[in-house]
mmCIF file of N, CA and C in Angstrom:
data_model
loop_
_atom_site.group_PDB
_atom_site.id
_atom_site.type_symbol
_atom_site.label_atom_id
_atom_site.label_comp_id
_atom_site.label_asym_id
_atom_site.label_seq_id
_atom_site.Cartn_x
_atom_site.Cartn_y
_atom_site.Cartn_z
ATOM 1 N N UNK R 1 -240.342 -37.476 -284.442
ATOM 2 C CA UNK R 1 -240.655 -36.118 -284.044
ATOM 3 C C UNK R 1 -241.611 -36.098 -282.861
ATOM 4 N N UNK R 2 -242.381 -36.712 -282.677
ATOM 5 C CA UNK R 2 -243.780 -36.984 -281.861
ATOM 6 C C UNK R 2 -243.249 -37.505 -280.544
ATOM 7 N N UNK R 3 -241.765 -38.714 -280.430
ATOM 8 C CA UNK R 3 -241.305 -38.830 -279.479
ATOM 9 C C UNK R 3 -240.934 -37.871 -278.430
ATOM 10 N N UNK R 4 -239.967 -37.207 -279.526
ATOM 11 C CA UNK R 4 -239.054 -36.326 -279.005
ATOM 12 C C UNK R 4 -239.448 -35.111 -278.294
ATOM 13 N N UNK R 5 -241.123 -34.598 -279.195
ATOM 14 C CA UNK R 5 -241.852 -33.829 -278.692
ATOM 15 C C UNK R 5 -242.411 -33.988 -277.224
ATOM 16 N N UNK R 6 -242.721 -34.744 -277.378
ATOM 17 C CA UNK R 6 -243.779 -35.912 -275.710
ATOM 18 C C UNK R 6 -242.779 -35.531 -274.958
ATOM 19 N N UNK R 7 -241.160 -36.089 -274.985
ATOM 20 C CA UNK R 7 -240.233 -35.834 -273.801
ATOM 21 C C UNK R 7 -239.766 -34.482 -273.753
ATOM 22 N N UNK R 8 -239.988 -33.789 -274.344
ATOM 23 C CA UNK R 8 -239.497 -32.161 -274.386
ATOM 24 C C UNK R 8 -240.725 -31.423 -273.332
ATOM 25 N N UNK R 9 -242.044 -31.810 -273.829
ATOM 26 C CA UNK R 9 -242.981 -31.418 -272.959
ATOM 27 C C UNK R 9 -242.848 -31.946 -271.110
ATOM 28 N N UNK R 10 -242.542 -33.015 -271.037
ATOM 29 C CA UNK R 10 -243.293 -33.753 -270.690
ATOM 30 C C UNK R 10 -241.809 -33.435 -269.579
ATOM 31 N N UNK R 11 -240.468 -33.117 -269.678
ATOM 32 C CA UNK R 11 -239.552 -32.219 -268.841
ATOM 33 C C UNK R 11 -239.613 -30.804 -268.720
ATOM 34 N N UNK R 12 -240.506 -30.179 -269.458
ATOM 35 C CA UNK R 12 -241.356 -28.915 -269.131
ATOM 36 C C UNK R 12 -242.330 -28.683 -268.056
ATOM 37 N N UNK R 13 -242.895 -29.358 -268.196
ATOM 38 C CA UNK R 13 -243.772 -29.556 -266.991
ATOM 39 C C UNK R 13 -243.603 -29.731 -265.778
ATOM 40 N N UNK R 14 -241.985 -30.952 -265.313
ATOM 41 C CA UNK R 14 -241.442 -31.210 -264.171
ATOM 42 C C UNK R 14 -240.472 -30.053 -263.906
ATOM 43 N N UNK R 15 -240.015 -29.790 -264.959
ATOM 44 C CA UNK R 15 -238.433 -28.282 -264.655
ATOM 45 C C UNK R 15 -238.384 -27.642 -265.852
ATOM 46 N N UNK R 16 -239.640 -26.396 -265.499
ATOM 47 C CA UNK R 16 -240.161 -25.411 -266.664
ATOM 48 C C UNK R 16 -238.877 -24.606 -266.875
ATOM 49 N N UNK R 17 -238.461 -24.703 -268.051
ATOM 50 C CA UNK R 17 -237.592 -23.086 -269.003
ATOM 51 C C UNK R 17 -238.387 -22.223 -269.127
ATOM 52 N N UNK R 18 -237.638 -20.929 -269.168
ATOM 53 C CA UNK R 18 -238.161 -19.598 -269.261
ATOM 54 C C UNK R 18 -238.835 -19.213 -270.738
ATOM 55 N N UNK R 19 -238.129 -20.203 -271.561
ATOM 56 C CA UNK R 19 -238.136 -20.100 -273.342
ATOM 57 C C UNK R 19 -238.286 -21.452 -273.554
ATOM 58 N N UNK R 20 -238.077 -21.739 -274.843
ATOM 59 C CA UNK R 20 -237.743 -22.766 -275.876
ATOM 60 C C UNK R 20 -238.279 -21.990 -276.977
ATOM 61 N N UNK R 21 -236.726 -22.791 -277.906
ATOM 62 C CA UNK R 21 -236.417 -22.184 -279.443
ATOM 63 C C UNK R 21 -236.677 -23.451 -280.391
ATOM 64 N N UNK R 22 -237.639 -23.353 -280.846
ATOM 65 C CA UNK R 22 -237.913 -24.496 -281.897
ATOM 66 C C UNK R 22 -237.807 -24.347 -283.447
ATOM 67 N N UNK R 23 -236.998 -24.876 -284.393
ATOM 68 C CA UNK R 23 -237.181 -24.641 -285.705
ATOM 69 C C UNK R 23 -237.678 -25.763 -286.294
ATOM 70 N N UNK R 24 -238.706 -24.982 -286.956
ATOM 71 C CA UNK R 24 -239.556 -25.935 -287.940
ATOM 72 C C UNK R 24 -239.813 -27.760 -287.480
ATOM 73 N N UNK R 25 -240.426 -27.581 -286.169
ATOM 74 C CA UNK R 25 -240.880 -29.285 -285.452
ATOM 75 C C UNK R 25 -241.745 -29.710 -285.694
ATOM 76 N N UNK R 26 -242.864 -28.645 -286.733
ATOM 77 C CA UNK R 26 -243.850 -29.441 -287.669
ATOM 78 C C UNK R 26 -243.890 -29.754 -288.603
ATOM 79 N N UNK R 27 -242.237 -29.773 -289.092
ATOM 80 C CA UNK R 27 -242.187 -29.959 -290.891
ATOM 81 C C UNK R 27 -242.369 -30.995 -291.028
ATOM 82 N N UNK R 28 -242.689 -32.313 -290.400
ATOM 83 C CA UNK R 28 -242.971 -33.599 -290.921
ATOM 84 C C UNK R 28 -244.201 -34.100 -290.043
ATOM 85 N N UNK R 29 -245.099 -33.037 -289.273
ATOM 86 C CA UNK R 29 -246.163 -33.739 -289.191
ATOM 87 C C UNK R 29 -247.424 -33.454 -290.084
ATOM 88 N N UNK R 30 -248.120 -34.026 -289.839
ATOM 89 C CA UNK R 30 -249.684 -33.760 -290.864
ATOM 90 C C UNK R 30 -250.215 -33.100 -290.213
ATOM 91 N N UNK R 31 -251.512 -32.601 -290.892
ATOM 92 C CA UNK R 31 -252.397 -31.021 -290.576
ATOM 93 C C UNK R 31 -252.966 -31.362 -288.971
ATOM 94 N N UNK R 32 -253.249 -32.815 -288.550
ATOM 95 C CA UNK R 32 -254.146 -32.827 -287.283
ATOM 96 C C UNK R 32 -252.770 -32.517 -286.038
ATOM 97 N N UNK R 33 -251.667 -33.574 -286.376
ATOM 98 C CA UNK R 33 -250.419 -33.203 -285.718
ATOM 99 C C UNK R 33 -250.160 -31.886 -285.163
ATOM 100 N N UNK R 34 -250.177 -31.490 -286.394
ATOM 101 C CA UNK R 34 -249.341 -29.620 -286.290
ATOM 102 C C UNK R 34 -250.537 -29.131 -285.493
ATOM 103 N N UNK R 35 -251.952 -29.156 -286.014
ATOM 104 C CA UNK R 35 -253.148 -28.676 -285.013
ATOM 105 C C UNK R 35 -252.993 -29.161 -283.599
ATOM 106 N N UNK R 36 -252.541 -30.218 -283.140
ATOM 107 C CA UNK R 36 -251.805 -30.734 -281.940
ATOM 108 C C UNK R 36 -251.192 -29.965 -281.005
ATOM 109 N N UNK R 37 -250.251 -29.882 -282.155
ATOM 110 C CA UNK R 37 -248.638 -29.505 -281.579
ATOM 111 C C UNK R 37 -249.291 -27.820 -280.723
ATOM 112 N N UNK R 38 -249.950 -27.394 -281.783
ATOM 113 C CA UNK R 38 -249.946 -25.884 -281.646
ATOM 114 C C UNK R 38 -251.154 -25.613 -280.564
ATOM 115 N N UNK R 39 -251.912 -26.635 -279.806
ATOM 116 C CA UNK R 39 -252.753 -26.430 -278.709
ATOM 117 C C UNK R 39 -251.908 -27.030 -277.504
ATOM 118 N N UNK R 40 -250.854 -27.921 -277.925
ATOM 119 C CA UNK R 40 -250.086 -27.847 -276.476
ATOM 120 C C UNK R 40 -249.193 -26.756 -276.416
ATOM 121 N N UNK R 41 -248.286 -26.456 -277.621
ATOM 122 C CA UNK R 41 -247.816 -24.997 -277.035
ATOM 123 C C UNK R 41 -248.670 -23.990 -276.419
ATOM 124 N N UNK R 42 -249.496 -23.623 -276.722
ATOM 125 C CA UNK R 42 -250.697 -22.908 -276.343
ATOM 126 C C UNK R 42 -250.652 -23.021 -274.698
ATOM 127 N N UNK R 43 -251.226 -24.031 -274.507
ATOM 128 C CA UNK R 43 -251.680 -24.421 -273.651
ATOM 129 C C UNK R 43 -250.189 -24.463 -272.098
ATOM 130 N N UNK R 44 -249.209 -25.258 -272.915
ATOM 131 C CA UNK R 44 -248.268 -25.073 -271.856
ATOM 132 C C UNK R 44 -247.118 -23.278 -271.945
ATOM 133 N N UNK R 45 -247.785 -22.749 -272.843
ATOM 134 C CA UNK R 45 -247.542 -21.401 -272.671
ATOM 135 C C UNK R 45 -248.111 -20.281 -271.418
ATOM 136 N N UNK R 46 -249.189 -20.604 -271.068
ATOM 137 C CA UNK R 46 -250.061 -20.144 -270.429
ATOM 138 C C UNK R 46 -250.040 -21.136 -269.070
ATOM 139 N N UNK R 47 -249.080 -21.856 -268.454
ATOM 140 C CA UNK R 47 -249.122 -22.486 -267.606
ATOM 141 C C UNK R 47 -249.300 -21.647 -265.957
ATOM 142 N N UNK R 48 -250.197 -22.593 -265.309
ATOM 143 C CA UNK R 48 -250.381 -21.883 -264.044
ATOM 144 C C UNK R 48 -250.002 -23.411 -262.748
ATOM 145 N N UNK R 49 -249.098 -22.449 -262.056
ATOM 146 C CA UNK R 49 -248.727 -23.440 -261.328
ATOM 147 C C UNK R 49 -249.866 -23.987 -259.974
ATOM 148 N N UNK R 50 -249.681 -25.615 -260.204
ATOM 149 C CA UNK R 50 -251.043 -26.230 -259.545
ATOM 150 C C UNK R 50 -251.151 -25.370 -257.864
ATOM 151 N N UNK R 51 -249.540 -25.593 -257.354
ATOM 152 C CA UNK R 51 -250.229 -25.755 -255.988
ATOM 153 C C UNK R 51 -250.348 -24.019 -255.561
ATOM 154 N N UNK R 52 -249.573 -22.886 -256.117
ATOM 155 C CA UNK R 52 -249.864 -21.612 -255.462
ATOM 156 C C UNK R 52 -250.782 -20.637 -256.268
ATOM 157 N N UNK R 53 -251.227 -21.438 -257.607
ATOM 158 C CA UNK R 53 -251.766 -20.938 -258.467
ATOM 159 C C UNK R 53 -251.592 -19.973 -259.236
ATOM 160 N N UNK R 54 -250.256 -18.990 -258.536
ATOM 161 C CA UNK R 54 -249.139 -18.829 -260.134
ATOM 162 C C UNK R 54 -248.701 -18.907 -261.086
ATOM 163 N N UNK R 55 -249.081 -17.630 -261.865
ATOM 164 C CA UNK R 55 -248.438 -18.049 -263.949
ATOM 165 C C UNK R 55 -247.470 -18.319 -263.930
ATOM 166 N N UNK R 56 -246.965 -19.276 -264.532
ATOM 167 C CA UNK R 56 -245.366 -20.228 -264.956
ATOM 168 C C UNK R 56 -245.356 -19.599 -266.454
ATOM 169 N N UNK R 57 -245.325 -18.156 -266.942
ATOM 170 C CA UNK R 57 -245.722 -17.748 -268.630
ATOM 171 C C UNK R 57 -244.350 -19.071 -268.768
ATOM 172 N N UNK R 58 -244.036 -19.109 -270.111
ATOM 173 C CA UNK R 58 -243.212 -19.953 -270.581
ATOM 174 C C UNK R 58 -243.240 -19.123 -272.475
ATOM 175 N N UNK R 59 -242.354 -18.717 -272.745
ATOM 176 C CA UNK R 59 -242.363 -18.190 -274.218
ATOM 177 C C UNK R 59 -241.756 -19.712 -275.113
ATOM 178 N N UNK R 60 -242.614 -19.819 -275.837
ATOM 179 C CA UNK R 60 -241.884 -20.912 -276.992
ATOM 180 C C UNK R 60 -242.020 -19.778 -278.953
ATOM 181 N N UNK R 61 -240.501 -19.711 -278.966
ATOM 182 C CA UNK R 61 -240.249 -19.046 -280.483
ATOM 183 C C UNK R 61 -239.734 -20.364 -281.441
ATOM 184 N N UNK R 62 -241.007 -20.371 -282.391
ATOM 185 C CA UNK R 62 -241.086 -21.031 -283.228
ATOM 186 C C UNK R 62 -240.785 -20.524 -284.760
ATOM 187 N N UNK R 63 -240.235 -21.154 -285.570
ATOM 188 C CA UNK R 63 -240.389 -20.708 -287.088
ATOM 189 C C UNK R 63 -240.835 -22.600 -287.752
ATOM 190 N N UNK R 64 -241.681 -21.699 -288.898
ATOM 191 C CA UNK R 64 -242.331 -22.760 -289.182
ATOM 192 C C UNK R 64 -242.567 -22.013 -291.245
ATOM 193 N N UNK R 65 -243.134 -22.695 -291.451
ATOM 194 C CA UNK R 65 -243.641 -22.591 -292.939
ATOM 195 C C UNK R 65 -245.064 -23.403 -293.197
ATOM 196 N N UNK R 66 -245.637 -23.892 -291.724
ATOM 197 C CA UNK R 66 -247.371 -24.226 -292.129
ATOM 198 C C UNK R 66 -247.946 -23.215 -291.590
ATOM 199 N N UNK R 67 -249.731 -23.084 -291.471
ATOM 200 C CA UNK R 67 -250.483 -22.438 -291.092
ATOM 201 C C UNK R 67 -250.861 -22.536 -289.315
ATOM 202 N N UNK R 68 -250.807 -23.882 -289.017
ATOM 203 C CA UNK R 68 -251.526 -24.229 -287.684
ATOM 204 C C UNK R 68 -250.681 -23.603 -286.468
ATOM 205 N N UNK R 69 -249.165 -23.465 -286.717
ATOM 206 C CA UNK R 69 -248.971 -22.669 -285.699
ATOM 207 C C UNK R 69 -249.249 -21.201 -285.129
ATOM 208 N N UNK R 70 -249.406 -21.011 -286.822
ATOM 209 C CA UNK R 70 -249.672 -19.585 -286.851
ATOM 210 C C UNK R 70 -250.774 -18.766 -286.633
ATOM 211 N N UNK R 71 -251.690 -20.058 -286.559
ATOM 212 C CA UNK R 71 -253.168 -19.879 -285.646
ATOM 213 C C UNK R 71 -253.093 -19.591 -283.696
ATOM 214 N N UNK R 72 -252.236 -19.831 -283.458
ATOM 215 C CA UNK R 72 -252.691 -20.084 -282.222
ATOM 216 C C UNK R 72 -250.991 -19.030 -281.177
ATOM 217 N N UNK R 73 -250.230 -18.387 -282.275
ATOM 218 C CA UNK R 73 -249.328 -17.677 -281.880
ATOM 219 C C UNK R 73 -249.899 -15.948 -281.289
ATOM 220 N N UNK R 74 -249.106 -15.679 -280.662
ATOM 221 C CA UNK R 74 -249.165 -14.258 -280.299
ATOM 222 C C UNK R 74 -248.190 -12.938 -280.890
ATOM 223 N N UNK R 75 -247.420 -13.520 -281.523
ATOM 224 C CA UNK R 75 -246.444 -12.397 -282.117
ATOM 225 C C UNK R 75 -245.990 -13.146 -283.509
ATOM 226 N N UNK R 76 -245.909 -12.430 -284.627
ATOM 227 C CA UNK R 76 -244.997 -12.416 -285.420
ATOM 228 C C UNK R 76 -243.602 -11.874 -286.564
ATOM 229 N N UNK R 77 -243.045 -12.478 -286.807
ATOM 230 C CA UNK R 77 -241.612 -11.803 -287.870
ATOM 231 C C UNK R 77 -241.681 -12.482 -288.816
ATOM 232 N N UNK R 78 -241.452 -11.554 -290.139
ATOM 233 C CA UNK R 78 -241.245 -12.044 -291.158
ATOM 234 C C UNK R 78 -239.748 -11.667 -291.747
ATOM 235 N N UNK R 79 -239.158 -12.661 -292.013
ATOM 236 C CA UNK R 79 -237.745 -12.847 -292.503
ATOM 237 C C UNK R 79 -237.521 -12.659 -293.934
ATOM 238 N N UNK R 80 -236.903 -11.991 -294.517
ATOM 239 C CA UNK R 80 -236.467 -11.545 -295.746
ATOM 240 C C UNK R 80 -235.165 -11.765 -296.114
ATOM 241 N N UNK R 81 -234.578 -12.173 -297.484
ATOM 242 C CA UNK R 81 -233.447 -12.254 -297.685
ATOM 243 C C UNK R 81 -232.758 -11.504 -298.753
ATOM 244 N N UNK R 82 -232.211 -10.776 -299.078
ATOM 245 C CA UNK R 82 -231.950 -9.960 -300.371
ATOM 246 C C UNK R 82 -230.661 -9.754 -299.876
ATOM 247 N N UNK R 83 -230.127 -9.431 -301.584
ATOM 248 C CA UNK R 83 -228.459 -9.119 -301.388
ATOM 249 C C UNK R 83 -227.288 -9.332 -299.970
ATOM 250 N N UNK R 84 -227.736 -10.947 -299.963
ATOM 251 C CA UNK R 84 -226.696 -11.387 -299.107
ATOM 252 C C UNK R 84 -227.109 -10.954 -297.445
ATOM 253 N N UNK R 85 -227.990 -10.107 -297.322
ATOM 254 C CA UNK R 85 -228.434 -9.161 -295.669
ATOM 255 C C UNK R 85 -229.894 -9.921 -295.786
ATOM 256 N N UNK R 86 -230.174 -10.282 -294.708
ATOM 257 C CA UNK R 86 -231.536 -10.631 -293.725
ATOM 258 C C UNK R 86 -232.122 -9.493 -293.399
ATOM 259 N N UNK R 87 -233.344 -9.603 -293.259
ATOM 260 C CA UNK R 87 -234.349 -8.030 -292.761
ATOM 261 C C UNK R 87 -235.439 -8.993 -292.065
ATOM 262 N N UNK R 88 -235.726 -8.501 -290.694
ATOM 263 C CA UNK R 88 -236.890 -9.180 -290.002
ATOM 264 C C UNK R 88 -237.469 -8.306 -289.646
ATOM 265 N N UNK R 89 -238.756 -7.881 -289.633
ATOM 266 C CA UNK R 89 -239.802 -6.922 -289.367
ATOM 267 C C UNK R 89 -241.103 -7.958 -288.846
ATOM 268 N N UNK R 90 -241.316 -7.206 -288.200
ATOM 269 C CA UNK R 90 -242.647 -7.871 -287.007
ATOM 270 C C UNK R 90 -243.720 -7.575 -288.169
ATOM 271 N N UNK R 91 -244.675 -8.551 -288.139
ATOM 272 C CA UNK R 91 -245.407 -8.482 -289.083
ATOM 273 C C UNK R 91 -246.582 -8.580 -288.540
ATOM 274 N N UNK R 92 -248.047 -8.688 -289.154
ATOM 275 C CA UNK R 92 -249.950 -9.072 -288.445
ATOM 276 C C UNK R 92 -249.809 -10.873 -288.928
ATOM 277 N N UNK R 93 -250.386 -11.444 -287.841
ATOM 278 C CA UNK R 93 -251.158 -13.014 -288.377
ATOM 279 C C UNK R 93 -251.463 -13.277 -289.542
ATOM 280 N N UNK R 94 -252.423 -11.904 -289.715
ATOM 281 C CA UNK R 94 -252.882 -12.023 -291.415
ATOM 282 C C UNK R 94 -251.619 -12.235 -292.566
ATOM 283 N N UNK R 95 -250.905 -11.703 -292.412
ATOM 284 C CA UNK R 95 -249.613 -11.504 -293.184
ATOM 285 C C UNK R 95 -249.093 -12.551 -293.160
ATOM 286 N N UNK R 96 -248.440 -13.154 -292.202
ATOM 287 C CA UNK R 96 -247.934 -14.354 -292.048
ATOM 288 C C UNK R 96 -248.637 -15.531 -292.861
ATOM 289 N N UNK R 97 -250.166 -15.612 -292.589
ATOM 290 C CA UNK R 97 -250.666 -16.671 -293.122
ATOM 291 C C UNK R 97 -250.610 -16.339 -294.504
ATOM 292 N N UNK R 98 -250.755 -15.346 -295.021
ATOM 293 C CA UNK R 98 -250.467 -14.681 -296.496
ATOM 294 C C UNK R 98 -249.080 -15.571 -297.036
ATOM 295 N N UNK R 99 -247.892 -15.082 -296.154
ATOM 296 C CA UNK R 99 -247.109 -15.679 -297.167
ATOM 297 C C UNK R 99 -246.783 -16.850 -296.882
ATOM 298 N N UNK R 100 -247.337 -17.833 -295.835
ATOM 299 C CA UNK R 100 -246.986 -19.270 -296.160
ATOM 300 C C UNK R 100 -247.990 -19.629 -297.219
ATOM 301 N N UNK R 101 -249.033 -19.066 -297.521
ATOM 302 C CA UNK R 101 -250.495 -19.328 -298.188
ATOM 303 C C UNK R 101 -249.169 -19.168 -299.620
ATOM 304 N N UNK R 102 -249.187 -18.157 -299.578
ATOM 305 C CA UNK R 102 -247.857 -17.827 -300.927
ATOM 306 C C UNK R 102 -246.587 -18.822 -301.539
ATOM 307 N N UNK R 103 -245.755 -19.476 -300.328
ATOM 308 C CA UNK R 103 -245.461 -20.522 -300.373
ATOM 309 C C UNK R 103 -245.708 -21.891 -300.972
ATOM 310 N N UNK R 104 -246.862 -22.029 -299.833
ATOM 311 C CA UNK R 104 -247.135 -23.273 -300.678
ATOM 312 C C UNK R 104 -247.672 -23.448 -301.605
ATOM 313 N N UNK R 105 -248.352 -22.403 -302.408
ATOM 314 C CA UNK R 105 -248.538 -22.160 -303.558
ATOM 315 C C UNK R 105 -247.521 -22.018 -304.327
ATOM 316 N N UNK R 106 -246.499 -21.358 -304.649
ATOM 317 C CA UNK R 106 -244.976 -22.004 -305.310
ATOM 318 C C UNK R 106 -244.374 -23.200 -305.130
ATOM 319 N N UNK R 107 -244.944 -24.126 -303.940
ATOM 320 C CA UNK R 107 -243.962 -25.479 -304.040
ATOM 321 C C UNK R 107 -245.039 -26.073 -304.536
ATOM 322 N N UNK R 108 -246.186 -25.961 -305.164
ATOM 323 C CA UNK R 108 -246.996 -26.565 -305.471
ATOM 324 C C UNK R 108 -246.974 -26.646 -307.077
ATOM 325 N N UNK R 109 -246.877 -25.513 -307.443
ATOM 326 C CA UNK R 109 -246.640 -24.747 -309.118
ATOM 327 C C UNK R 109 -244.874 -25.506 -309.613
ATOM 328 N N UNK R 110 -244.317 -25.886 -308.488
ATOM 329 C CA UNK R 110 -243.002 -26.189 -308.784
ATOM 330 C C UNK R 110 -242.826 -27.812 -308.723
ATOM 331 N N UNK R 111 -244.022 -28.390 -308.111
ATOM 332 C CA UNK R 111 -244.066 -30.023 -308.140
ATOM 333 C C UNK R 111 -244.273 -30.422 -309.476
#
């Protein structure tokens, strides 16, 4: 994961996308990792280009099920599933961290 990450960035930087769509690229790292991961998105979100000193914004949409991304994001949706139909409603930070907090508290009760 950590490879793959490094070269994803690391062709961002030379020939920036407008986006990137990531699902769940911290499900197998550990808490300092994901704290990682989520200060270089950050960070290459907010990119300013060296030589005219121009914002390069760059949107990265992530879904995840830890906390650390969800520290350092600017928008969120929460996904619902009932009777076969999906419902996504924009939700607060607070919320979000609520229900992964909720989460892993059921895979925990379920180990």
């Amino acid at each position: 994961t950590m490879v793959a990450l490094c070269l994803i960035f690391a062709i961002q930087r030379c020939d920036p996308a407008p986006f990137y769509i990531f699902d769940e690229i911290d499900a197998n790292l550990d808490a300092a990792h994901r704290s990682s991961l989520a200060q270089m998105i950050e960070r290459q979100a907010s990119r300013v280009n060296e030589e005219s000193g121009d914002p390069e914004p760059t949107q990265f949409i992530t879904t995840t099920f830890r906390p650390e991304l969800i520290h350092t994001g600017d928008k969120f949706y929460g996904v619902t599933h009932r009777n076969k139909a999906s419902t996504i409603k924009s939700i607060s930070k607070a919320d979000a961290l609520r229900i992964i907090s909720e989460d892993q508290n059921r895979q925990r009760q379920h180990a």
